[in-house]
CSV table of C-alpha atoms and ligand atoms in Angstrom, one decimal:
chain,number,residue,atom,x,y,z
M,1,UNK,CA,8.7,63.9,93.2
M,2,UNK,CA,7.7,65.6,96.4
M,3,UNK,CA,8.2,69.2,95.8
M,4,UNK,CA,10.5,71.3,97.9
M,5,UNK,CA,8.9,75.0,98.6
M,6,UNK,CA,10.7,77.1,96.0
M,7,UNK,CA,11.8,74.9,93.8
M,8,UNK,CA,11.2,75.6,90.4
M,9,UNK,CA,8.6,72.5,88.5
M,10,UNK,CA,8.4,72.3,85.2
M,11,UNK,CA,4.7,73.8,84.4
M,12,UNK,CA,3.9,74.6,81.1
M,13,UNK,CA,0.5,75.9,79.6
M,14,UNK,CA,-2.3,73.2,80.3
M,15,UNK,CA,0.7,71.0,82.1
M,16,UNK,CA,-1.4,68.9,85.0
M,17,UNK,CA,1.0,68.9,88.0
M,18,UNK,CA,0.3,66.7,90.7
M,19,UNK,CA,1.7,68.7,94.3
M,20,UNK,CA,2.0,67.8,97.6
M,21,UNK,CA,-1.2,68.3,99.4
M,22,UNK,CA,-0.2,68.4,102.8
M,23,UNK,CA,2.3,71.5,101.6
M,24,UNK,CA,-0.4,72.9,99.7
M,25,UNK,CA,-2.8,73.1,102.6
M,26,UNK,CA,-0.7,74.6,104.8
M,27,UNK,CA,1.9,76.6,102.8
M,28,UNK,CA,-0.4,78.0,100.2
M,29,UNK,CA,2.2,80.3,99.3
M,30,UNK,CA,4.8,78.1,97.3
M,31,UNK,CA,2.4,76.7,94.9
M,32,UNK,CA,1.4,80.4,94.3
M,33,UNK,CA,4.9,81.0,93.8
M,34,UNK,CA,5.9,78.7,90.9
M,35,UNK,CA,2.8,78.8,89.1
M,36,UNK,CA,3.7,82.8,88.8
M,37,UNK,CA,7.3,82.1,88.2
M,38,UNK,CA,6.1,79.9,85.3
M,39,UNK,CA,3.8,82.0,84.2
M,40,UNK,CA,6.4,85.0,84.2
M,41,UNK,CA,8.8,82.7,82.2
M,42,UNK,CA,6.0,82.6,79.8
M,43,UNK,CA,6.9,78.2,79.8
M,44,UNK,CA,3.8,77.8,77.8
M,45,UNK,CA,4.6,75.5,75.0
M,46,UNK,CA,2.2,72.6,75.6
M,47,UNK,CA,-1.6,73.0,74.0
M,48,UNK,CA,-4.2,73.6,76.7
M,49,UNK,CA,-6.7,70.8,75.5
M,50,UNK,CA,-4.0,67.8,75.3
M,51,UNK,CA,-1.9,69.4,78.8
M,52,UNK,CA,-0.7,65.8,80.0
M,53,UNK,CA,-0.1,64.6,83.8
M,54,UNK,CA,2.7,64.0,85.5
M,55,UNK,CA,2.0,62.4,88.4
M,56,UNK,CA,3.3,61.6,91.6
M,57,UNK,CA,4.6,57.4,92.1
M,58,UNK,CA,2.3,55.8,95.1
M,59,UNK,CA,1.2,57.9,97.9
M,60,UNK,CA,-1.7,59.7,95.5
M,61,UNK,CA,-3.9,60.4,98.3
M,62,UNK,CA,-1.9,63.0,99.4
M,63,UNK,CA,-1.7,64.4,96.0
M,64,UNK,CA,-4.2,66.4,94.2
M,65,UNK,CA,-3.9,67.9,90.7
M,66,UNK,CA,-3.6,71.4,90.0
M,67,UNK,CA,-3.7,72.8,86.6
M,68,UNK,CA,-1.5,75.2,85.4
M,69,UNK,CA,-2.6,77.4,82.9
M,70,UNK,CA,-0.6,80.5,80.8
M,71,UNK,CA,-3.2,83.2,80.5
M,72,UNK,CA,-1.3,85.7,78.4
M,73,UNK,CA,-2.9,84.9,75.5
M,74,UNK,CA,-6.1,83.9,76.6
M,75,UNK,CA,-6.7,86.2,79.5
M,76,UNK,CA,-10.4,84.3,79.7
M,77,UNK,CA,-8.7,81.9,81.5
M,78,UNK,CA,-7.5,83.2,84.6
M,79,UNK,CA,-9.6,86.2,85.1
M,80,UNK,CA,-13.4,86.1,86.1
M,81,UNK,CA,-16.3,88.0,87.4
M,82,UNK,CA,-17.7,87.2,90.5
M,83,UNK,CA,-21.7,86.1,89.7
M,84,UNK,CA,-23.0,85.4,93.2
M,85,UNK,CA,-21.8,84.3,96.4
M,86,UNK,CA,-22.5,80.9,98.1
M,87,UNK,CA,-21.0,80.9,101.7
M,88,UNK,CA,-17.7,80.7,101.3
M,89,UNK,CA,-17.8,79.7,97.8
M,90,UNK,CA,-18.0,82.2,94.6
M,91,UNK,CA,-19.4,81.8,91.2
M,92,UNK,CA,-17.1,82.9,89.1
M,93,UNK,CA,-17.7,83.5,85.1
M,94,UNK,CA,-14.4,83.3,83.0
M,95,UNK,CA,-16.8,84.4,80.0
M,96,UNK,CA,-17.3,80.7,78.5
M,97,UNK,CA,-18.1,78.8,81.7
M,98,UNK,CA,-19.0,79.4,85.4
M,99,UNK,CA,-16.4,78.1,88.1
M,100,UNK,CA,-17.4,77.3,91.8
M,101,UNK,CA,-14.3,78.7,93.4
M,102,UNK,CA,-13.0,79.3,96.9
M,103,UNK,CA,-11.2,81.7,98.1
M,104,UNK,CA,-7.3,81.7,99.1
M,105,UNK,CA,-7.5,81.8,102.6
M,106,UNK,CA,-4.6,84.8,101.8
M,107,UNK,CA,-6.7,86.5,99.8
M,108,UNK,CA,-9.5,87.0,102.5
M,109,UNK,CA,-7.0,88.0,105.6
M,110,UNK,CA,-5.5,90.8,103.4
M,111,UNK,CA,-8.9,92.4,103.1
M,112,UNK,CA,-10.2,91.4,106.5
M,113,UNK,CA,-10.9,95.2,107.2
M,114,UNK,CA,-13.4,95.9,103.9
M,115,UNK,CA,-15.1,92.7,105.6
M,116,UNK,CA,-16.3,91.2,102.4
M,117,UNK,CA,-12.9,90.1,100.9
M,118,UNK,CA,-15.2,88.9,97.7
M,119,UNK,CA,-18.1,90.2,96.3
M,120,UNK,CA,-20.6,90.0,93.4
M,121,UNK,CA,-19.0,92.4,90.5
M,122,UNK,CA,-15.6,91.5,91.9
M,123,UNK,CA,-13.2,90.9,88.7
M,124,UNK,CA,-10.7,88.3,89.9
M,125,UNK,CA,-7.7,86.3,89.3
M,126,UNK,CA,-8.2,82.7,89.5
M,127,UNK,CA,-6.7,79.1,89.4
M,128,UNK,CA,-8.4,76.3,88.4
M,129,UNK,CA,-8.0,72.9,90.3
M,130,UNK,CA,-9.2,69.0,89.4
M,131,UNK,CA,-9.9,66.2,91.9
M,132,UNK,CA,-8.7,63.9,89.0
M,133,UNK,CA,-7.0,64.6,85.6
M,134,UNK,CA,-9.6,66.2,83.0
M,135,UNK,CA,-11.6,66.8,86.0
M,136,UNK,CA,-11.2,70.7,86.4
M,137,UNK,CA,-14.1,70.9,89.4
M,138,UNK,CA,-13.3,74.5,90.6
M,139,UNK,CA,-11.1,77.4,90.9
M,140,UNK,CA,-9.0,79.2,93.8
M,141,UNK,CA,-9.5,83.1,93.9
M,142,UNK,CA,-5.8,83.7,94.3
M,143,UNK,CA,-6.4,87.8,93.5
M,144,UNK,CA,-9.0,90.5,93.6
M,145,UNK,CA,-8.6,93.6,91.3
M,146,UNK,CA,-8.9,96.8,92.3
M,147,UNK,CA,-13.0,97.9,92.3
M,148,UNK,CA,-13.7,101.1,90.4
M,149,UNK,CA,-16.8,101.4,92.3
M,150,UNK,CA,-18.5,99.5,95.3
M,151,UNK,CA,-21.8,100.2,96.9
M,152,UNK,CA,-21.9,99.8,100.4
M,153,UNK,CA,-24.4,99.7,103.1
M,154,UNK,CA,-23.8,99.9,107.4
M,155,UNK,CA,-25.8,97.8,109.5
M,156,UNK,CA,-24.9,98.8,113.0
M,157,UNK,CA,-21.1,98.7,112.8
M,158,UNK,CA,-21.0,96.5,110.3
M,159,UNK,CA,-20.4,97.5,106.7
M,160,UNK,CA,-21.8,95.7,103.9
M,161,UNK,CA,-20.6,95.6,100.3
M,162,UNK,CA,-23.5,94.9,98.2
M,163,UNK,CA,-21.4,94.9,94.6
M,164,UNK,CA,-18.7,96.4,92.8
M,165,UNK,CA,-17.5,97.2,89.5
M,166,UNK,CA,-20.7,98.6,88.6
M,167,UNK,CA,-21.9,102.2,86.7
M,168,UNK,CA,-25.1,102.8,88.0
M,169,UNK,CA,-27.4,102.1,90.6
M,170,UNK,CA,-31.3,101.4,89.6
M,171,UNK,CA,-32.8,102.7,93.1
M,172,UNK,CA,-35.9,101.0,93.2
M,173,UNK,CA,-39.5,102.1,94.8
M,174,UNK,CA,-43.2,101.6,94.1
M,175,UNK,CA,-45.6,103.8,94.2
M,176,UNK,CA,-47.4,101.5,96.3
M,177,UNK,CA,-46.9,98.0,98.7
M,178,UNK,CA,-44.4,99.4,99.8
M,179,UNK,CA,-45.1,102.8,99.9
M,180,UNK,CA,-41.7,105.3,99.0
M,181,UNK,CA,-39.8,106.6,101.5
M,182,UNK,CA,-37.8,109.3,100.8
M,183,UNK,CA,-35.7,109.0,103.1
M,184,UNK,CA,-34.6,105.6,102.0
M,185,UNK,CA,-34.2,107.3,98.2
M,186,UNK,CA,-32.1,109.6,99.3
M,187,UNK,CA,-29.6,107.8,101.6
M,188,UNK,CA,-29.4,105.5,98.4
M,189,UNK,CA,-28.4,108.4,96.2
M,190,UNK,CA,-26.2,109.3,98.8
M,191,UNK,CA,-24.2,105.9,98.9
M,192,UNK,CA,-24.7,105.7,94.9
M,193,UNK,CA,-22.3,108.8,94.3
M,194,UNK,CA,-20.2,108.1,97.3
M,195,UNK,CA,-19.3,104.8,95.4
M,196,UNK,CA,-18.5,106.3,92.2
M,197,UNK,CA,-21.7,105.8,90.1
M,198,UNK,CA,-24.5,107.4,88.8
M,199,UNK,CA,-28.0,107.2,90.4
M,200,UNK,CA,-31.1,106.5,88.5
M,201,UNK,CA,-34.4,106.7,90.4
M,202,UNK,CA,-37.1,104.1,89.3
M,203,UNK,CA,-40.7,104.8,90.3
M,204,UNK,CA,-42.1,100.8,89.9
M,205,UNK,CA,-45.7,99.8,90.7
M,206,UNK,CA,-47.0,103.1,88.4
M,207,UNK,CA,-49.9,101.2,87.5
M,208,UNK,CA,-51.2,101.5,91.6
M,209,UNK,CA,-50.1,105.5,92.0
M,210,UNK,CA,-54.1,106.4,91.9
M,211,UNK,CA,-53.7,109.7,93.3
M,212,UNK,CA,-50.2,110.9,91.7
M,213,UNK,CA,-48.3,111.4,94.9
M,214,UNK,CA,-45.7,108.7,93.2
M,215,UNK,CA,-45.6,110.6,90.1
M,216,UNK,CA,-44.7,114.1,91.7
M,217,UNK,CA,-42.2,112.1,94.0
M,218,UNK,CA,-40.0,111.6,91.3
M,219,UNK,CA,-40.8,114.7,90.0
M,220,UNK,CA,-38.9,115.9,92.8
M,221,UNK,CA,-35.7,114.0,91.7
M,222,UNK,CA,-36.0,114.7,87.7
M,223,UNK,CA,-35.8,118.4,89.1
M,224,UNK,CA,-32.8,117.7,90.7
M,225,UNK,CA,-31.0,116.6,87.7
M,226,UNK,CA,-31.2,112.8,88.2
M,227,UNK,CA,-32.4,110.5,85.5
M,228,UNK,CA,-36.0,109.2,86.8
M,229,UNK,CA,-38.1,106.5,85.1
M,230,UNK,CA,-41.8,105.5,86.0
M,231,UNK,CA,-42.6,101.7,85.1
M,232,UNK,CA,-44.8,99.1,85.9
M,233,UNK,CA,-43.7,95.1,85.8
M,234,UNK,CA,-47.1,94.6,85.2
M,235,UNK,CA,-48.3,97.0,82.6
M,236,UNK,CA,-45.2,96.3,81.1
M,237,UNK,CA,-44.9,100.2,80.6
M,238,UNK,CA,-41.5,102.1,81.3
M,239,UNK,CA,-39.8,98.6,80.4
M,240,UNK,CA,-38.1,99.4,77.3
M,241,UNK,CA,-37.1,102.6,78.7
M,242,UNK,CA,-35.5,101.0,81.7
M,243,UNK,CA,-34.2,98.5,79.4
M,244,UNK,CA,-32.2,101.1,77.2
M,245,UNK,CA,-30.9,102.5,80.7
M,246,UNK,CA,-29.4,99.2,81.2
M,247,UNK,CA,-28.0,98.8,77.8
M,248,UNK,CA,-24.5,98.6,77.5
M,249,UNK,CA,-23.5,99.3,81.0
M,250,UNK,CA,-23.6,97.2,84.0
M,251,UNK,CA,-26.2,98.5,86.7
M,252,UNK,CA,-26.7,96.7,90.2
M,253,UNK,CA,-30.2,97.3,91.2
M,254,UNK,CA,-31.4,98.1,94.8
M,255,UNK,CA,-34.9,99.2,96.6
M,256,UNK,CA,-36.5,97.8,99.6
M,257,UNK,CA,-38.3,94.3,99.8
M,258,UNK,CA,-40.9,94.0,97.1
M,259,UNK,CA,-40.9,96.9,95.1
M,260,UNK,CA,-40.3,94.5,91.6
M,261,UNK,CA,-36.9,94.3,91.4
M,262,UNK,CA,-37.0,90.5,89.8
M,263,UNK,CA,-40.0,91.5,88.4
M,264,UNK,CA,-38.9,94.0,86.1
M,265,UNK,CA,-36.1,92.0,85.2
M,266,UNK,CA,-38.2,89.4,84.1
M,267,UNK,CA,-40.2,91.7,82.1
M,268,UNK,CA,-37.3,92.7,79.8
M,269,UNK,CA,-36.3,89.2,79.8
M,270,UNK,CA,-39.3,86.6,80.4
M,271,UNK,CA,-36.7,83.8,79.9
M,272,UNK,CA,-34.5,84.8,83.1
M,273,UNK,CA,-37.6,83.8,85.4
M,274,UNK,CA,-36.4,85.0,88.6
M,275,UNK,CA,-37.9,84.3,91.6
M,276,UNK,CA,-40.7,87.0,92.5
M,277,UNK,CA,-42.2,87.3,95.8
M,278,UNK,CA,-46.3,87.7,96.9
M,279,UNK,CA,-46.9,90.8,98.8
M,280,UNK,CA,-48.0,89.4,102.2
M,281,UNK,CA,-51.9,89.9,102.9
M,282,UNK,CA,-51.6,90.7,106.2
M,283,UNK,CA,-48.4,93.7,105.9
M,284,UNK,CA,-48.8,94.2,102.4
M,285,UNK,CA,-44.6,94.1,102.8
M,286,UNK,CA,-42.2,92.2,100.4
M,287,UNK,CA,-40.9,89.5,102.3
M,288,UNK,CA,-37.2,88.7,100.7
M,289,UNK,CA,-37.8,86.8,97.8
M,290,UNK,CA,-34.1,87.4,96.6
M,291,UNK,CA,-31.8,86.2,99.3
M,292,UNK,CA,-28.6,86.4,97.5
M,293,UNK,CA,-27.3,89.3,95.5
M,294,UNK,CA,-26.4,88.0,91.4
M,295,UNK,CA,-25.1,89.0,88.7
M,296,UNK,CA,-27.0,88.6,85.7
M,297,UNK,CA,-26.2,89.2,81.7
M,298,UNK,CA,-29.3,90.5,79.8
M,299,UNK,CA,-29.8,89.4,76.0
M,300,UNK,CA,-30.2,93.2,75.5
M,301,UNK,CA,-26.4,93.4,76.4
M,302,UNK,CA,-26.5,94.8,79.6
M,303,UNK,CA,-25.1,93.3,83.2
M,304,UNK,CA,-27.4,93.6,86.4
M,305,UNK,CA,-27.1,92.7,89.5
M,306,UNK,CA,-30.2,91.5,90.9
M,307,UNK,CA,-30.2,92.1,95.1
M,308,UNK,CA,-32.5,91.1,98.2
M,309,UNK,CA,-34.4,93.9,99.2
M,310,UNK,CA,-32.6,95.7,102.4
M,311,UNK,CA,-34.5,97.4,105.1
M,312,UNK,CA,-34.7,101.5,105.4
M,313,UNK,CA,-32.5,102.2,108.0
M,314,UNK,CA,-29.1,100.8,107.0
M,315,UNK,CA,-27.6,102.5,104.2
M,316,UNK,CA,-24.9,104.6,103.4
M,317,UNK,CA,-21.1,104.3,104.8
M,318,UNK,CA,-20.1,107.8,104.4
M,319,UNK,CA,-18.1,109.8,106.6
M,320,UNK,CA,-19.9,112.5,108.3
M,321,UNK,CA,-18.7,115.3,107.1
M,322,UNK,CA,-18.3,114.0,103.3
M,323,UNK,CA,-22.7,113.2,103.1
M,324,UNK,CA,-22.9,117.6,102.4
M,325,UNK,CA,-21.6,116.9,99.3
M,326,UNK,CA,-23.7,114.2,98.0
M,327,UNK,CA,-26.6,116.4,97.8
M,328,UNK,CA,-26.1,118.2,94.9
M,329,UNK,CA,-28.6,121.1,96.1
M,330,UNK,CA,-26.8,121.9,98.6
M,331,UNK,CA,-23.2,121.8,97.9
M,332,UNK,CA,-24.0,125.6,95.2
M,333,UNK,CA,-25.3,127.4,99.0
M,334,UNK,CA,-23.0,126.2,101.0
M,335,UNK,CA,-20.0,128.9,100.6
M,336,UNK,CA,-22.8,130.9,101.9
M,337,UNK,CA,-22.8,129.6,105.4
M,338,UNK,CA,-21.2,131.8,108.1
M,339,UNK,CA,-18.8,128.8,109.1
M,340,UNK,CA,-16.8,127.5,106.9
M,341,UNK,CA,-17.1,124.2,109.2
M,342,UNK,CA,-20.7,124.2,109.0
M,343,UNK,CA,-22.9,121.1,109.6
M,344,UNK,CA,-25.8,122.8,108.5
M,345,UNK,CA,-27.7,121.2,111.3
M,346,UNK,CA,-27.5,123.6,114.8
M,347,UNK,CA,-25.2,126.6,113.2
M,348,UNK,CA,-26.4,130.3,112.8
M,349,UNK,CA,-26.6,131.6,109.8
M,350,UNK,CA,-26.7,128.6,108.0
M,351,UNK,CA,-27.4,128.9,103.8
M,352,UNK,CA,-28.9,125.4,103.9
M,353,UNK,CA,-30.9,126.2,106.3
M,354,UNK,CA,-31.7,129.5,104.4
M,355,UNK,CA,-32.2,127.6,101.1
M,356,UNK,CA,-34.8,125.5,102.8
M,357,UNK,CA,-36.6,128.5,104.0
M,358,UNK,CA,-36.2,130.1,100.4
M,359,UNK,CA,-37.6,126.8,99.1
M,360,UNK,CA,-34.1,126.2,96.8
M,361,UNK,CA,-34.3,122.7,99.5
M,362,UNK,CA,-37.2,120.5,99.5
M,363,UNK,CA,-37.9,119.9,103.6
M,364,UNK,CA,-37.6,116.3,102.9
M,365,UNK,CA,-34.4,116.6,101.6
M,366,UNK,CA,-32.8,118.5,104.3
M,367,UNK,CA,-34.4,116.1,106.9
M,368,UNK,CA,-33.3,113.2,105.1
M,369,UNK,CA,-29.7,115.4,105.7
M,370,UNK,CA,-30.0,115.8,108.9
M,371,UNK,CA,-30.9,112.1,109.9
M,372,UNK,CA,-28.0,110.6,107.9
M,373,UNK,CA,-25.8,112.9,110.4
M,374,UNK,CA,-27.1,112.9,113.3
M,375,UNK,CA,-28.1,108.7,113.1
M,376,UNK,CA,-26.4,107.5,116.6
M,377,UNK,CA,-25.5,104.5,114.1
M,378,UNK,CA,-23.7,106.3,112.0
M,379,UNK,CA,-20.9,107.5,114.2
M,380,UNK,CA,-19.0,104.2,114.1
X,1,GTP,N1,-49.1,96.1,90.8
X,1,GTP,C1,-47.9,95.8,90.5
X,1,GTP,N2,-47.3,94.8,91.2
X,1,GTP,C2,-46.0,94.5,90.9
X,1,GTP,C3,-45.2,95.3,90.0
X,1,GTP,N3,-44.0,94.8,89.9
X,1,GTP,C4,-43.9,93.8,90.8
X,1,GTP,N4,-45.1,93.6,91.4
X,1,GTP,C5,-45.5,92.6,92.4
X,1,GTP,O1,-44.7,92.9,93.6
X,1,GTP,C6,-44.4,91.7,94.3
X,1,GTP,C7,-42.9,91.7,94.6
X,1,GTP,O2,-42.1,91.6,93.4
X,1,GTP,P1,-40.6,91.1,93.4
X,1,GTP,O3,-40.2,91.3,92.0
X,1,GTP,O4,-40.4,89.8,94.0
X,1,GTP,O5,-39.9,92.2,94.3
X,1,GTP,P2,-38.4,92.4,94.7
X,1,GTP,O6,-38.1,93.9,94.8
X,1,GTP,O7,-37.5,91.6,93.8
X,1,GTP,O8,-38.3,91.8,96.2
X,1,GTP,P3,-37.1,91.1,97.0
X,1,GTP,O9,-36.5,90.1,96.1
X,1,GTP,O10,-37.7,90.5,98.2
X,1,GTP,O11,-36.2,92.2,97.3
X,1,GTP,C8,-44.8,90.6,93.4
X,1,GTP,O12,-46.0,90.1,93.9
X,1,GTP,C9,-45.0,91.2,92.0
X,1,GTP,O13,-46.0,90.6,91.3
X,1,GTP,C10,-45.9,96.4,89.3
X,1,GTP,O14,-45.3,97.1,88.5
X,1,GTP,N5,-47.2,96.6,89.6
X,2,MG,MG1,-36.2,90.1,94.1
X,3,ZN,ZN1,-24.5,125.5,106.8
């Protein structure tokens, strides 16, 4: 029964269809076509389990079975979360099992701008295909739902998604190996709230901040209203703390190379056993132990995604004249400044500039400001 493009099959819930492969690889959008029209037909009168096979007479080489599924009822079958990312391929969780799926070659031109057309958090639409009957293998991303959130980082024209569909952002430093750098906190905070979530600065490593520097750090950003946590992987202190912070939302969690990201996952859950790096003896750097950003799904009910550590320089894709906003500080002062298009970088009469003077504006702050605007890099 070589299928014309168009014409209505007879799919039912569970119903194993055998299709032309030759049309399927290079038409992809028929075969999206009548699965929908079934679907919309609601034709779903065959169990799921015992869905039986029609196949094609001879020729099965050029045939592959596709498995056509109603998902009304049991939207657990069509819709997943994207785990991780493998080259083309994505791990998608349905909620009882994890799919390898690819992506519908569709699917990725539509988004060609955003660059990533998938991405960890991603909640997405999915078929599921077998080589052979009762040999579902994988899935085809056919959709990608709108993301309430995405964090995103620039790398010299190039803008990264890191994840999306996430609440909050665990930006991650240590008080020591490698040492904070403010500059890097704050261009996180920065592409945290451009993204639509809430920033949570964690101060890891406690257990090496001998002189306290660490500690009055994120001082600095309690002051400024944003929730700050001190912990230590090791110690095991400020876990449960970060632990109930995680609780019940899902959290992607960020920070240059070996600061303890894994680690203090690990230490809420010693099962997960992560990969965690060894500070190099010679740099005393992180050295990428996580390569691939994950998803995880904490026992404590809590989602996470775990990410590779990212350099300091790369963060943040935010129009210019948006990043004023993002610091909190300074968004009360400006109304002050003489010019209502003030950059708050080379203007007269400036209230940033004032408030910096006045001390309402940490110096770091403001230079942090004035980097992320004036970066060559950024002007892309
Ligand atoms: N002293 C001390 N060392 C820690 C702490 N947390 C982690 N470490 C050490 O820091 C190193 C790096 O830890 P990881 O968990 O791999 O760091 P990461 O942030 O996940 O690094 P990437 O995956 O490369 O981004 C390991 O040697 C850990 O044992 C801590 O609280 N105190
Ligand atoms: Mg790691
Ligand atoms: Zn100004």
């Amino acid at each position: 029964m070589a299928r014309k493009p168009g014409k209505k099959l007879p799919a039912k819930k569970g119903t194993r269809v055998r299709v032309d492969l030759r049309h399927n690889r290079n038409k992809p959008a028929p075969q999206k076509d009548w699965t929908r029209e079934a679907r919309e037909q609601g034709i779903d009168d065959v169990d799921t389990e015992s869905g039986e096979t029609v196949s094609a007479k001879g020729d099965l080489s050029r045939k592959r079975t596709v498995v056509v599924r109603n998902d009304a009822d049991d939207p657990a079958r069509f819709n997943g979360t994207v785990v991780t990312m493998r080259g083309l391929f994505a791990d998608v969780d349905d909620g009882e099992r994890v799919w390898s799926c690819t992506v519908r070659r569709i699917v990725r031109s539509r988004r060609i701008a955003e660059r990533h057309a998938v991405i960890v958090g991603d909640k997405v639409r999915f078929e599921i295909v077998a080589d052979e009957p009762g040999r579902e293998t994988e899935g085809v991303i056919e959709e990608v739902m709108p993301r309430r959130s995405v964090l995103e980082r620039v790398s010299g024209r190039r803008r990264h998604t890191i994840a999306a569909n996430v609440d909050q952002v665990i930006i991650t430093t240590s008080a020591a190996h490698p040492r904070p750098k403010t500059h890097l906190i704050d261009r996180y905070i920065v592409a945290t709230l451009a993204g639509r979530m809430v920033p949570v600065v964690c101060m890891n490593k406690i257990d090496l901040d001998t002189d306290g520097r660490s500690a009055a750090l994120l001082e600095r950003y309690a002051n400024l209203g944003y929730r700050t946590l001190q912990t230590s992987a090791v110690a095991g202190s400020g876990v449960d703390q970060l632990g109930d912070m995680l609780r019940g939302t899902s959290s992607v969690i960020t920070g240059q190379s070996g600061v303890g990201k894994s680690s203090l996952l690990n230490t809420i859950q010693p099962g997960l056993q992560l990969p965690v790096g060894r500070i190099s003896e010679e740099t005393l750097h992180g050295r990428h132990t996580t390569t691939t950003a994950r998803l995880i799904k904490l026992e404590i009910g809590a989602y996470v995604v775990d990410t590779p550590g990212i350099r300091s320089f790369d963060l943040a894709a935010v129009p210019l004249h948006e990043i004023e906003m993002y610091f909190d500080e300074f968004v009360e002062l400006i109304p002050d400044c003489k010019f209502p298009d003030c950059t708050h970088v080379h203007e007269a009469k400036c209230a940033v500039k004032d408030g910096v003077e006045r001390g309402l504006i940490h110096p770091d702050r403001y230079k942090s400001y004035v980097r992320l605007f004036t970066e060559p890099d950024r002007r892309s």
